[in-house]
mmCIF file of C-alpha atoms in Angstrom:
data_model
loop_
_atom_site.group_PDB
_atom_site.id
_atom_site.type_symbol
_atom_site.label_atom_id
_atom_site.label_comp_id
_atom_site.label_asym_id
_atom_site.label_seq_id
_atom_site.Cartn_x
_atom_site.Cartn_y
_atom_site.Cartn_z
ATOM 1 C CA UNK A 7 12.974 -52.855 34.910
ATOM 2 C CA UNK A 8 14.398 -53.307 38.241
ATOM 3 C CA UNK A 9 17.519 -54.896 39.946
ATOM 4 C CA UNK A 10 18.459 -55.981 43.190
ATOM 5 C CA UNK A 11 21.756 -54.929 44.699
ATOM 6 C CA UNK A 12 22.948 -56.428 47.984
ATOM 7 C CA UNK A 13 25.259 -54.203 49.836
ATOM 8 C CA UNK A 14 27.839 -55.916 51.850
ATOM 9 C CA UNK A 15 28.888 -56.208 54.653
ATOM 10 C CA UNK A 16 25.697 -55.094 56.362
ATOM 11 C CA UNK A 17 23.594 -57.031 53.731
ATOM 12 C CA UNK A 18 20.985 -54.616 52.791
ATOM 13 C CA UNK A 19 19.126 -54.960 49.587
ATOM 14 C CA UNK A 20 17.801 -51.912 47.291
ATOM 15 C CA UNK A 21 16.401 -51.934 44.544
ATOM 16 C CA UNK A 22 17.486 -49.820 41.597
ATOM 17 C CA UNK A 23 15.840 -48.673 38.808
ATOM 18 C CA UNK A 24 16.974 -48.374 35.029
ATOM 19 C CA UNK A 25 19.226 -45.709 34.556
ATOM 20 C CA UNK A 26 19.394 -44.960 38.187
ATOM 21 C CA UNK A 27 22.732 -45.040 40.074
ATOM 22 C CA UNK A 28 23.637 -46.936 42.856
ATOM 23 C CA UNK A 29 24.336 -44.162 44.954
ATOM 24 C CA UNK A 30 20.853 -41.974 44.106
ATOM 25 C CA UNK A 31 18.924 -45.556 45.364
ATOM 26 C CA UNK A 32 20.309 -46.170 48.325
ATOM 27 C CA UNK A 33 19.782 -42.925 50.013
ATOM 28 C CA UNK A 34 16.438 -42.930 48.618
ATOM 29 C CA UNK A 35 15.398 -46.334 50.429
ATOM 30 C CA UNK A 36 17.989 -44.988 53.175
ATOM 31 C CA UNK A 37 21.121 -47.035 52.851
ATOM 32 C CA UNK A 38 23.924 -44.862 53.662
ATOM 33 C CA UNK A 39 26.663 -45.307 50.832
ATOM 34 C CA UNK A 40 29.987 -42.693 51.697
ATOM 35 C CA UNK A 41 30.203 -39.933 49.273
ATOM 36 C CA UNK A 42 31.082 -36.424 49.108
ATOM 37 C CA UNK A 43 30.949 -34.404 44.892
ATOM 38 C CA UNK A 44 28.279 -36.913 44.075
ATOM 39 C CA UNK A 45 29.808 -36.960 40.211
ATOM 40 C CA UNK A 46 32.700 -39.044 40.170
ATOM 41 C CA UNK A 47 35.755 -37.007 40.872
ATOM 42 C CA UNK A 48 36.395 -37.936 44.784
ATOM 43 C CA UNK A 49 36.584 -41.540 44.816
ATOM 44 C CA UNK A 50 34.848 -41.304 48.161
ATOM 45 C CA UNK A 51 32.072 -43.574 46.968
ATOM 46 C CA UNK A 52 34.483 -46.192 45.670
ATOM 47 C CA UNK A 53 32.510 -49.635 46.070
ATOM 48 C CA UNK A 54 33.616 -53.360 45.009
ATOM 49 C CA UNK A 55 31.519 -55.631 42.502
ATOM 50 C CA UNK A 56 31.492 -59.069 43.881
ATOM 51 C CA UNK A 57 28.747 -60.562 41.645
ATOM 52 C CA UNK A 58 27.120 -58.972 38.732
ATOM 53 C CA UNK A 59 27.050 -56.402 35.896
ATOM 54 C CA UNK A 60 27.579 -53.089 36.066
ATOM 55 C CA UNK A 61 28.410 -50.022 33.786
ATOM 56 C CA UNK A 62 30.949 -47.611 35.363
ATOM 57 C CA UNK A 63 29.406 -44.209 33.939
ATOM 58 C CA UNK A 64 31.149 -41.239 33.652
ATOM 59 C CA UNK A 65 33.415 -41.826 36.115
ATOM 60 C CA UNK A 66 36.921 -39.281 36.606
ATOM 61 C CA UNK A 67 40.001 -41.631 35.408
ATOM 62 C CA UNK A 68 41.672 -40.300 38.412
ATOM 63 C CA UNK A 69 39.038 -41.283 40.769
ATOM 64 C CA UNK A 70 38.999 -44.456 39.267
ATOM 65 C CA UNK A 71 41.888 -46.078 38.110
ATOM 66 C CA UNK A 72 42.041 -48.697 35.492
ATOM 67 C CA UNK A 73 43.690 -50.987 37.465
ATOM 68 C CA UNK A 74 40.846 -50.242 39.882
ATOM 69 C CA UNK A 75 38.208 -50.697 37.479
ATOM 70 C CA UNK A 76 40.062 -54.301 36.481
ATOM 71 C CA UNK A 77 39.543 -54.889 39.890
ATOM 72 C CA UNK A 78 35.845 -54.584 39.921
ATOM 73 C CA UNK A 79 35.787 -51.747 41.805
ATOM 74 C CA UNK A 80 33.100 -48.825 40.642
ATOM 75 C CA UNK A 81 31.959 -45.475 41.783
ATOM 76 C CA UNK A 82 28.764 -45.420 43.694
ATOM 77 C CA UNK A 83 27.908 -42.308 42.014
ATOM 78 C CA UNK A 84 27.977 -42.439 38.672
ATOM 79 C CA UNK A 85 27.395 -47.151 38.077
ATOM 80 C CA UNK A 86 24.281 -48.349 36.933
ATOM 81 C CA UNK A 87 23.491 -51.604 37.331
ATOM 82 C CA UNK A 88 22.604 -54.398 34.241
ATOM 83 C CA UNK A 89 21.790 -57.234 36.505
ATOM 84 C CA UNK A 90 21.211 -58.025 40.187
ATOM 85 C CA UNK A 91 24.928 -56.674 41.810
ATOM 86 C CA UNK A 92 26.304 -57.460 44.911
ATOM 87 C CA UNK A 93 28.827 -54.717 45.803
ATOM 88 C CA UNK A 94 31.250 -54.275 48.827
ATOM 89 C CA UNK A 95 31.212 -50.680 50.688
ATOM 90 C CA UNK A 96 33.243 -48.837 53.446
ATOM 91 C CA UNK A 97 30.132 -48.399 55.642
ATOM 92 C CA UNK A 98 31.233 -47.347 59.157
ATOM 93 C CA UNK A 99 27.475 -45.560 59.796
ATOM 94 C CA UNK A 100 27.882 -43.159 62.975
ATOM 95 C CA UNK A 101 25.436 -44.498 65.682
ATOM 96 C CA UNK A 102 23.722 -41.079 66.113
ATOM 97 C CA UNK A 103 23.182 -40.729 62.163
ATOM 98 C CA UNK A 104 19.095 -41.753 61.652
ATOM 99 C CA UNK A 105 19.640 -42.731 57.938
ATOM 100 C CA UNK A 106 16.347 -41.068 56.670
ATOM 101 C CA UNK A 107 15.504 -41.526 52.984
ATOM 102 C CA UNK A 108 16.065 -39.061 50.542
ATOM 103 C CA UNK A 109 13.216 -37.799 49.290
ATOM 104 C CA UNK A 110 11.445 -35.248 45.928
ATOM 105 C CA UNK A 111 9.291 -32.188 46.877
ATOM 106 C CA UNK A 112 7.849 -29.439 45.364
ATOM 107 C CA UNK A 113 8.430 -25.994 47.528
ATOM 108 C CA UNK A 114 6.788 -23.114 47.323
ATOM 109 C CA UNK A 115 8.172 -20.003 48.558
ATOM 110 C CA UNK A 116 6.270 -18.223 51.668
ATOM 111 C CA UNK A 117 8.826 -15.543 52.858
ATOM 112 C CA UNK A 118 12.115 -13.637 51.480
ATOM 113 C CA UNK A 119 13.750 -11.932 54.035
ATOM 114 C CA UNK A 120 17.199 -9.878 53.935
ATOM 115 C CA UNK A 121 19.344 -11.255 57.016
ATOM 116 C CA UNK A 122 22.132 -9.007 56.065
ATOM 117 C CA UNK A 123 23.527 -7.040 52.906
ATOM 118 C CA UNK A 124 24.457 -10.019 51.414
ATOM 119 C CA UNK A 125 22.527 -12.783 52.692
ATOM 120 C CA UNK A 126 18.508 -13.758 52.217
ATOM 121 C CA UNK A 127 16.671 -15.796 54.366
ATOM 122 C CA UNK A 128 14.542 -18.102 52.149
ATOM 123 C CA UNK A 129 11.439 -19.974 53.676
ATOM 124 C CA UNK A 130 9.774 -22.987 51.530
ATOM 125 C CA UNK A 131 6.230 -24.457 52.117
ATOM 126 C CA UNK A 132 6.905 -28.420 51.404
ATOM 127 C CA UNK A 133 4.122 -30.049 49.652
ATOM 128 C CA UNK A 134 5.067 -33.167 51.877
ATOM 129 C CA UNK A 135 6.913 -33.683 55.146
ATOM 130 C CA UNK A 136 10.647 -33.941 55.309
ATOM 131 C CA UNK A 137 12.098 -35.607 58.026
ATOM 132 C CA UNK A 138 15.640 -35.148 58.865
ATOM 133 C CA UNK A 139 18.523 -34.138 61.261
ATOM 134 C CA UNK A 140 19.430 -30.822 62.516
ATOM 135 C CA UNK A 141 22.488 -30.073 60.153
ATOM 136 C CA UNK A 142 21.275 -31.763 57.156
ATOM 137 C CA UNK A 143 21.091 -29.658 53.711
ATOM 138 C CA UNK A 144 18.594 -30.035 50.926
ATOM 139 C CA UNK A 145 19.339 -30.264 46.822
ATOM 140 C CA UNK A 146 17.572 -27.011 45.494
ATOM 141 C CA UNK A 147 16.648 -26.649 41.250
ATOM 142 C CA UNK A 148 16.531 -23.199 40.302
ATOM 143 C CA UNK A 149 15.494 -22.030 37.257
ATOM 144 C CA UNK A 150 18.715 -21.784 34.213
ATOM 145 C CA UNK A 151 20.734 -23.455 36.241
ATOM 146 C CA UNK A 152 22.653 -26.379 35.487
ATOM 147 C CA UNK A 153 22.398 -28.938 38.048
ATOM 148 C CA UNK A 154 21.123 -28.438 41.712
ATOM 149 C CA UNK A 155 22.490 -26.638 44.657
ATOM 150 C CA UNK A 156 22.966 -27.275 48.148
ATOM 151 C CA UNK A 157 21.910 -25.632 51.071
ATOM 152 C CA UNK A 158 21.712 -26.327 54.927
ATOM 153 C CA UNK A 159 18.487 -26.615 56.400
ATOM 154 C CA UNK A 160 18.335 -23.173 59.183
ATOM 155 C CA UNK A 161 15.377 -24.912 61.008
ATOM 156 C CA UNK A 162 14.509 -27.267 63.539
ATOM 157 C CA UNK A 163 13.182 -30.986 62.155
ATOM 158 C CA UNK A 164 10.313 -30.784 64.506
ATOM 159 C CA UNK A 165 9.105 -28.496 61.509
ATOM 160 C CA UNK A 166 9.403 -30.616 58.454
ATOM 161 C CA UNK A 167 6.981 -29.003 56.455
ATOM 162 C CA UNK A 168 8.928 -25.996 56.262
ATOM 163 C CA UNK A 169 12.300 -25.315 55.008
ATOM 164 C CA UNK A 170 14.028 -21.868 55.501
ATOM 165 C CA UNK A 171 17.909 -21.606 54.185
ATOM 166 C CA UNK A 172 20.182 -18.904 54.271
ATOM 167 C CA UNK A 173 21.455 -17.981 51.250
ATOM 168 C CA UNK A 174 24.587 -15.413 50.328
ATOM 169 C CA UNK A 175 24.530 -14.037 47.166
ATOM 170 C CA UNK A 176 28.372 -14.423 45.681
ATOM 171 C CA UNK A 177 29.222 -12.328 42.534
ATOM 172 C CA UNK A 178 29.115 -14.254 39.362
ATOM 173 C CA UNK A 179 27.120 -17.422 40.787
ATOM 174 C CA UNK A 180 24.138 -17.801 38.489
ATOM 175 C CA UNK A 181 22.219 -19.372 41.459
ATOM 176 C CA UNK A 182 22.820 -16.990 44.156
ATOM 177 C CA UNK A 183 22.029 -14.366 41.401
ATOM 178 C CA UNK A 184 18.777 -15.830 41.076
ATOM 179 C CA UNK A 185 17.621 -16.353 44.266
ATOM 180 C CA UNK A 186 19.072 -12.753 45.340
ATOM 181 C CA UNK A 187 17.451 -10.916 42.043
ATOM 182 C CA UNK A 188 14.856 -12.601 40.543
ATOM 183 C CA UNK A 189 12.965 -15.061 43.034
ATOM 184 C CA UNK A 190 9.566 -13.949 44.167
ATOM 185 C CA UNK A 191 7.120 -15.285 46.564
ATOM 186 C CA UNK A 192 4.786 -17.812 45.430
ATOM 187 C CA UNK A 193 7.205 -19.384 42.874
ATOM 188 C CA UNK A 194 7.824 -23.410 43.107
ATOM 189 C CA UNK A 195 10.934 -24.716 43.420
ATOM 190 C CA UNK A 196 11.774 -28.718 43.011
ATOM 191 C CA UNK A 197 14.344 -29.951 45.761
ATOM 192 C CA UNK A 198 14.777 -33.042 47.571
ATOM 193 C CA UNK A 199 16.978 -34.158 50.923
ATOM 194 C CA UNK A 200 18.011 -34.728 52.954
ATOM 195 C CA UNK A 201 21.482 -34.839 52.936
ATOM 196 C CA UNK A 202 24.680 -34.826 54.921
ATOM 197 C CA UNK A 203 26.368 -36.420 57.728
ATOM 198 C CA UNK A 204 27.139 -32.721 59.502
ATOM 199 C CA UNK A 205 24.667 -33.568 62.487
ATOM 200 C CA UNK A 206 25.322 -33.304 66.774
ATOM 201 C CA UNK A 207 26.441 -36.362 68.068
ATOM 202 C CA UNK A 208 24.361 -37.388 71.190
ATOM 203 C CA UNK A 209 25.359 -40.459 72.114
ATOM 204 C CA UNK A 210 28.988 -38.721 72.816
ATOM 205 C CA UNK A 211 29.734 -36.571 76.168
ATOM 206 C CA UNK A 212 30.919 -33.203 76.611
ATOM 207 C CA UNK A 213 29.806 -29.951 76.318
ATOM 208 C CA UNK A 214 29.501 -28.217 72.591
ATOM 209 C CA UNK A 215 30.991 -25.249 70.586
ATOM 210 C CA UNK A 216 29.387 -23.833 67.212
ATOM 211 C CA UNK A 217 31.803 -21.685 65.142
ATOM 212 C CA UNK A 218 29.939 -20.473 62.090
ATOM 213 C CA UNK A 219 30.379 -18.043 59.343
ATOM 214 C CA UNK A 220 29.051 -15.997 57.225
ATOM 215 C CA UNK A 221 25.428 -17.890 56.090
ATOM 216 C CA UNK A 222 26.881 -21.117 57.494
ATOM 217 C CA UNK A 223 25.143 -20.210 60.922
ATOM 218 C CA UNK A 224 22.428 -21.756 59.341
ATOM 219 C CA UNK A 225 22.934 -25.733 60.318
ATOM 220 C CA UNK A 226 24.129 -24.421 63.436
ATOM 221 C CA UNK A 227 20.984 -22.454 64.141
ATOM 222 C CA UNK A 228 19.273 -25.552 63.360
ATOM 223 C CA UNK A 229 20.987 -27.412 65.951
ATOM 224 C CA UNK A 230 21.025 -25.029 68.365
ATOM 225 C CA UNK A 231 17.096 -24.555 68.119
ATOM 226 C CA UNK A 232 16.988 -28.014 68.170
ATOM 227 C CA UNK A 233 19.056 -28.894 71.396
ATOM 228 C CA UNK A 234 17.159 -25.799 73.761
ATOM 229 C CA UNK A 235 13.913 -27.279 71.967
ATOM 230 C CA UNK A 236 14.703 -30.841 73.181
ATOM 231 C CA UNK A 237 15.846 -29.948 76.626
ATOM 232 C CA UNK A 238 19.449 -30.940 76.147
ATOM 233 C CA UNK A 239 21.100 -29.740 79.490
ATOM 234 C CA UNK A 240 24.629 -29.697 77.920
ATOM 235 C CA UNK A 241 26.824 -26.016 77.833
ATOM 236 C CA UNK A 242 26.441 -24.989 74.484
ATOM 237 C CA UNK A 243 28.839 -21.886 73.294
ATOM 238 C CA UNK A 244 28.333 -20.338 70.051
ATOM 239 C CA UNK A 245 30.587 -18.175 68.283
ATOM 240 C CA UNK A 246 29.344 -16.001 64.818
ATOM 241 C CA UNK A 247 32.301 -14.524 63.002
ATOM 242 C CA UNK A 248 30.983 -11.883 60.161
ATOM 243 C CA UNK A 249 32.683 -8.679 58.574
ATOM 244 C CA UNK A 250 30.932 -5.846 60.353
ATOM 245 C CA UNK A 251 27.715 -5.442 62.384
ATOM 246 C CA UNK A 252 25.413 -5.564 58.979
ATOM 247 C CA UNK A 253 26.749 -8.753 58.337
ATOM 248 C CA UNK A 254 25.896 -9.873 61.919
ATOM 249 C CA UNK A 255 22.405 -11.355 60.893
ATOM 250 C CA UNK A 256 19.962 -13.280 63.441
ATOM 251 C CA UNK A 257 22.382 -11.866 66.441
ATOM 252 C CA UNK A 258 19.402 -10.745 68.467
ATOM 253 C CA UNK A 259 17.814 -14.060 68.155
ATOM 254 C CA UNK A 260 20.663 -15.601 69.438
ATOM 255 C CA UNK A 261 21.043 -12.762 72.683
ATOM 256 C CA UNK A 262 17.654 -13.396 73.374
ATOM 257 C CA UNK A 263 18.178 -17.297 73.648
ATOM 258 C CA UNK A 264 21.182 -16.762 75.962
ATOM 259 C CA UNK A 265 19.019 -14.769 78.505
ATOM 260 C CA UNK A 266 16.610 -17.670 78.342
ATOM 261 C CA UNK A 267 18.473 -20.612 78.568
ATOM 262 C CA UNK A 268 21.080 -20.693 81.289
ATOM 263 C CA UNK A 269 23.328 -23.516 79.391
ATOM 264 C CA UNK A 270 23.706 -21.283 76.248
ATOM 265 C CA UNK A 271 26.631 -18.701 75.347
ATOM 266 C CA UNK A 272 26.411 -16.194 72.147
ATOM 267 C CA UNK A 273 29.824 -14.672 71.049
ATOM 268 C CA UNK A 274 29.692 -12.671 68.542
ATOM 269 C CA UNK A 275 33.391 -11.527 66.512
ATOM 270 C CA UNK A 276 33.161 -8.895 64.002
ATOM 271 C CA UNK A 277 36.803 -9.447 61.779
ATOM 272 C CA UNK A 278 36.439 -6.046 60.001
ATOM 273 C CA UNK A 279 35.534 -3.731 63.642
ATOM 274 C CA UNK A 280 39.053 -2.293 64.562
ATOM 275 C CA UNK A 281 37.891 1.457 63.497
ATOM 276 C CA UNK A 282 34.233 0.594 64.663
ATOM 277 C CA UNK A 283 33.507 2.403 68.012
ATOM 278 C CA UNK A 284 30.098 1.428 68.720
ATOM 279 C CA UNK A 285 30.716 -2.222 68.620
ATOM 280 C CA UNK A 286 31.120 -3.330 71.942
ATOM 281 C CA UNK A 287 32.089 -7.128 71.495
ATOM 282 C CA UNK A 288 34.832 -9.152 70.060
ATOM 283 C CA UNK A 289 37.360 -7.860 67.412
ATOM 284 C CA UNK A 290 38.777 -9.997 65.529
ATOM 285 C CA UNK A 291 38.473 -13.773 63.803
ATOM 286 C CA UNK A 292 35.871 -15.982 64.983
ATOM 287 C CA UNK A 293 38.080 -18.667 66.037
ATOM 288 C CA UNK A 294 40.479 -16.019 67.930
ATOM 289 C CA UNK A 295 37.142 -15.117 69.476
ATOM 290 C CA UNK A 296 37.074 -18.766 70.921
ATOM 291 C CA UNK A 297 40.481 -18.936 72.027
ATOM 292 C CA UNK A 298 40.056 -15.998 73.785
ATOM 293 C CA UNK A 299 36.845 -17.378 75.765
ATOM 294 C CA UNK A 300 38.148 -20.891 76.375
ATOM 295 C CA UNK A 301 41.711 -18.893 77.279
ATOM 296 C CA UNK A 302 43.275 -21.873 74.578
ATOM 297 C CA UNK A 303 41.736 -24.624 76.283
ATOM 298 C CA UNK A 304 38.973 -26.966 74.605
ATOM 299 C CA UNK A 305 39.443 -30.604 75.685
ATOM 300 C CA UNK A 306 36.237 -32.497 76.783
ATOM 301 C CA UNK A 307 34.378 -30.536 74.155
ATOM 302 C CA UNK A 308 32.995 -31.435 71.159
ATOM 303 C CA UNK A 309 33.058 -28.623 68.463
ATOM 304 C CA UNK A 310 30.918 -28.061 65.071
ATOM 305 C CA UNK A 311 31.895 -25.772 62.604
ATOM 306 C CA UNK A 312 30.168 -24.350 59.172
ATOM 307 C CA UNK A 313 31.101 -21.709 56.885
ATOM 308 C CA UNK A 314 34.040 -21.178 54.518
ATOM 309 C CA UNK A 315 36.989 -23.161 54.112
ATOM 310 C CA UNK A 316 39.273 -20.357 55.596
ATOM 311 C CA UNK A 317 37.112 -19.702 58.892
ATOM 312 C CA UNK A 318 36.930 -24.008 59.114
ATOM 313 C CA UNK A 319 40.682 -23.967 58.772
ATOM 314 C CA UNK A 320 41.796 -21.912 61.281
ATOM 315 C CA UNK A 321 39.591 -23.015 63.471
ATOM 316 C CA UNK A 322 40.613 -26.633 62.845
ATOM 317 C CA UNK A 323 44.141 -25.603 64.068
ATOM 318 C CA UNK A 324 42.970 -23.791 66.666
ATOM 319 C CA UNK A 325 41.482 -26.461 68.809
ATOM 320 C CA UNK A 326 43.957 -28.877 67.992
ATOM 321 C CA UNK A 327 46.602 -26.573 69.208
ATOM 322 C CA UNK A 328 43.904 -26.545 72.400
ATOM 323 C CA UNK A 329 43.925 -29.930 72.693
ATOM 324 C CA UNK A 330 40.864 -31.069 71.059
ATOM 325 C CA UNK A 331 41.303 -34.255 69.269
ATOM 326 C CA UNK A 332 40.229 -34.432 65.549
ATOM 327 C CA UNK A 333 37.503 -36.839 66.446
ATOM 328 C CA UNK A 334 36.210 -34.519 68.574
ATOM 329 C CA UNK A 335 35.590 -32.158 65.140
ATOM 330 C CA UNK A 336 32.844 -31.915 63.239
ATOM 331 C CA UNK A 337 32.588 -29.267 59.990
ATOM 332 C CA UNK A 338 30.645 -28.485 57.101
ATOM 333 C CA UNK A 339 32.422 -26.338 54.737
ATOM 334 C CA UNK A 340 30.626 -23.940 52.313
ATOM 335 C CA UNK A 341 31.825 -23.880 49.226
ATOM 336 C CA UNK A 342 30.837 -21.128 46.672
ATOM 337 C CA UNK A 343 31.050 -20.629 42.808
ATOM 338 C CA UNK A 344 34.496 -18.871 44.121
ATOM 339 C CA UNK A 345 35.814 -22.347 45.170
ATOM 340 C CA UNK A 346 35.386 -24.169 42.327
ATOM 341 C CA UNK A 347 31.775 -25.511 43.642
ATOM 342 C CA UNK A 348 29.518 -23.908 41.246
ATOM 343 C CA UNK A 349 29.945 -26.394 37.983
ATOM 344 C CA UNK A 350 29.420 -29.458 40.489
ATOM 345 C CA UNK A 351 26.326 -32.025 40.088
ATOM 346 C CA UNK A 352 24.609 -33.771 42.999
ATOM 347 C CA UNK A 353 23.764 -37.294 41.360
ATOM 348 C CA UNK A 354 20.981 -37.151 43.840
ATOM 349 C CA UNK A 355 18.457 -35.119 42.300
ATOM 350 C CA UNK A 356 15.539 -36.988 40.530
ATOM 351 C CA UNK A 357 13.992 -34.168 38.049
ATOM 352 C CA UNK A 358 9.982 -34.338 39.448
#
């Protein structure tokens, strides 16, 4: 059995099916709903019933409040409809965001390479086409592991049939573990996506910084690929913070695109170099890296930054402190097992 839910104030109609959320069928018939855990802790999905029944799931008390829930107000995430719903959402959609659907594939894996000590380069073979944004992420099931994990998308859409991700291995995360030890060519994996709002903004002017970290060069990569690939005559400037040159991975891709394309500058900052004689670039942070090259300075920029939630913060406060606005911001953080991330569901995934 199906129901109908009408999303106001944009009007849009999806249909859900029993048992489904709200949330997991609207970005599969690509409705964009706001959300961020996907399992009803953040409250970012909060929507209003105006007409209709619907059970609340497991939603966090905290999240939502009983006076909320009195109110008819529901988490995206985690309600199930009984009936046909009309609900009222926060939608502010960003004009540059395409809104494709989420969709199921089966991947099979062509390639495991070692980027760095501590980070693989995965490539999947979709048995479909995935369409999607350059800075989306996919939903990955790996085998033994509770729930599904998320990963940026390291190549450009013009590509869809292929999926590589970059993938650290962090102590103590059974997926990571997996992927790192275990994983061999040829196995299947189930994922779906895509997901994510982290994607360049076209429609707005000014040149663009990448600050990335660690494996979270990987949506940037994708961008970056995709921009040159495109044509985009915008300066692009992007800065790679790791711990020492082993941890440097894909830097020679990224010297050899500078030499080709006159609008494109690759900094490279190595945090852990200060005894390290025969590196030759920067020493220090990543985002001291881009205060030193923009002398401070940032405004008429628009910057996009991935990796972990210490690089994204100081780099946050570094371009405010250079004048760049916080619209003007874009991140994706990575979170790990280490953060607290590993135990979280995406609501998204539909077992195939």
């Amino acid at each position: 059995m199906t129901h109908t839910v009408t999303v106001e104030p944009t009007g849009e109609q999806i249909e859900v099916e029993e048992g489904q959320t709200i949330l997991q069928a609207a970005l599969r018939q690509g409705v964009w709903i706001p959300f961020a855990c996907g399992h009803g802790l953040c409250a970012t999905c909060k929507v209003t019933v105006v007409d209709g029944d619907v059970d609340v799931g497991n939603a966090s008390p905290f999240a939502l409040m009983d006076s909320e829930r009195d109110d008819g107000m529901v988490l995206a995430c985690c309600a199930t409809v009984e009936s046909d719903v009309t609900i009222e959402a926060d939608i502010d959609v960003d004009e540059d965001f395409k809104g494709y659907a989420v969709e199921d594939f089966t991947a099979t894996v062509t390639k495991i390479v070692d980027l760095s000590p501590t980070i693989k380069g995965v490539h999947l073979a979709l048995d479909g086409t995935m369409t999607f944004q350059a800075g989306q992420y996919i939903n990955l099931l790996i085998p033994g592991c509770d729930g599904v994990r998320a990963f940026s998308i390291a190549n450009v859409p013009s590509n869809g049939q292929e999926i590589e991700l970059h993938i650290r291995h962090v102590i103590g995360g059974a997926a990571t573990s997996y992927i790192h030890e275990q994983l061999k060519v040829g196995e299947t994996l189930p994922l779906s996506g895509p997901y994510g709002q982290f994607f360049v903004r076209d429609s707005q002017p000014g040149d663009l910084i990448f600050i990335a970290g660690g494996s979270g060069l990987s949506s940037p990569q994708s961008m970056i690929l995709d921009l040159l690939e495109k044509g985009d005559q915008r300066q692009i400037t992007l800065f790679q913070g790791a711990r020492d040159q082993e941890e440097l991975y894909n830097s020679e891709l990224f010297t050899s695109l500078a030499e080709k394309h006159a609008n494109l500058t690759y900094i490279p900052a190595l945090s852990d170099a200060a005894n390290d004689v025969t590196w030759q670039g920067f020493k220090g942070f990543v985002h001291e890296a881009a205060k030193a090259h923009f002398d401070g300075r940032f405004a008429n920029h628009k910057a996009y930054l991935c990796g972990p939630p210490p690089m994204i913060d100081a780099a946050v406060t570094a371009l405010m402190q250079g004048r760049l606005f916080e619209k003007d911001i874009f991140m994706e953080k990575f979170l790990t097992a280490a953060d607290g991330a590993d135990d979280q569901r995406s609501a998204l995934f539909k077992k195939i």
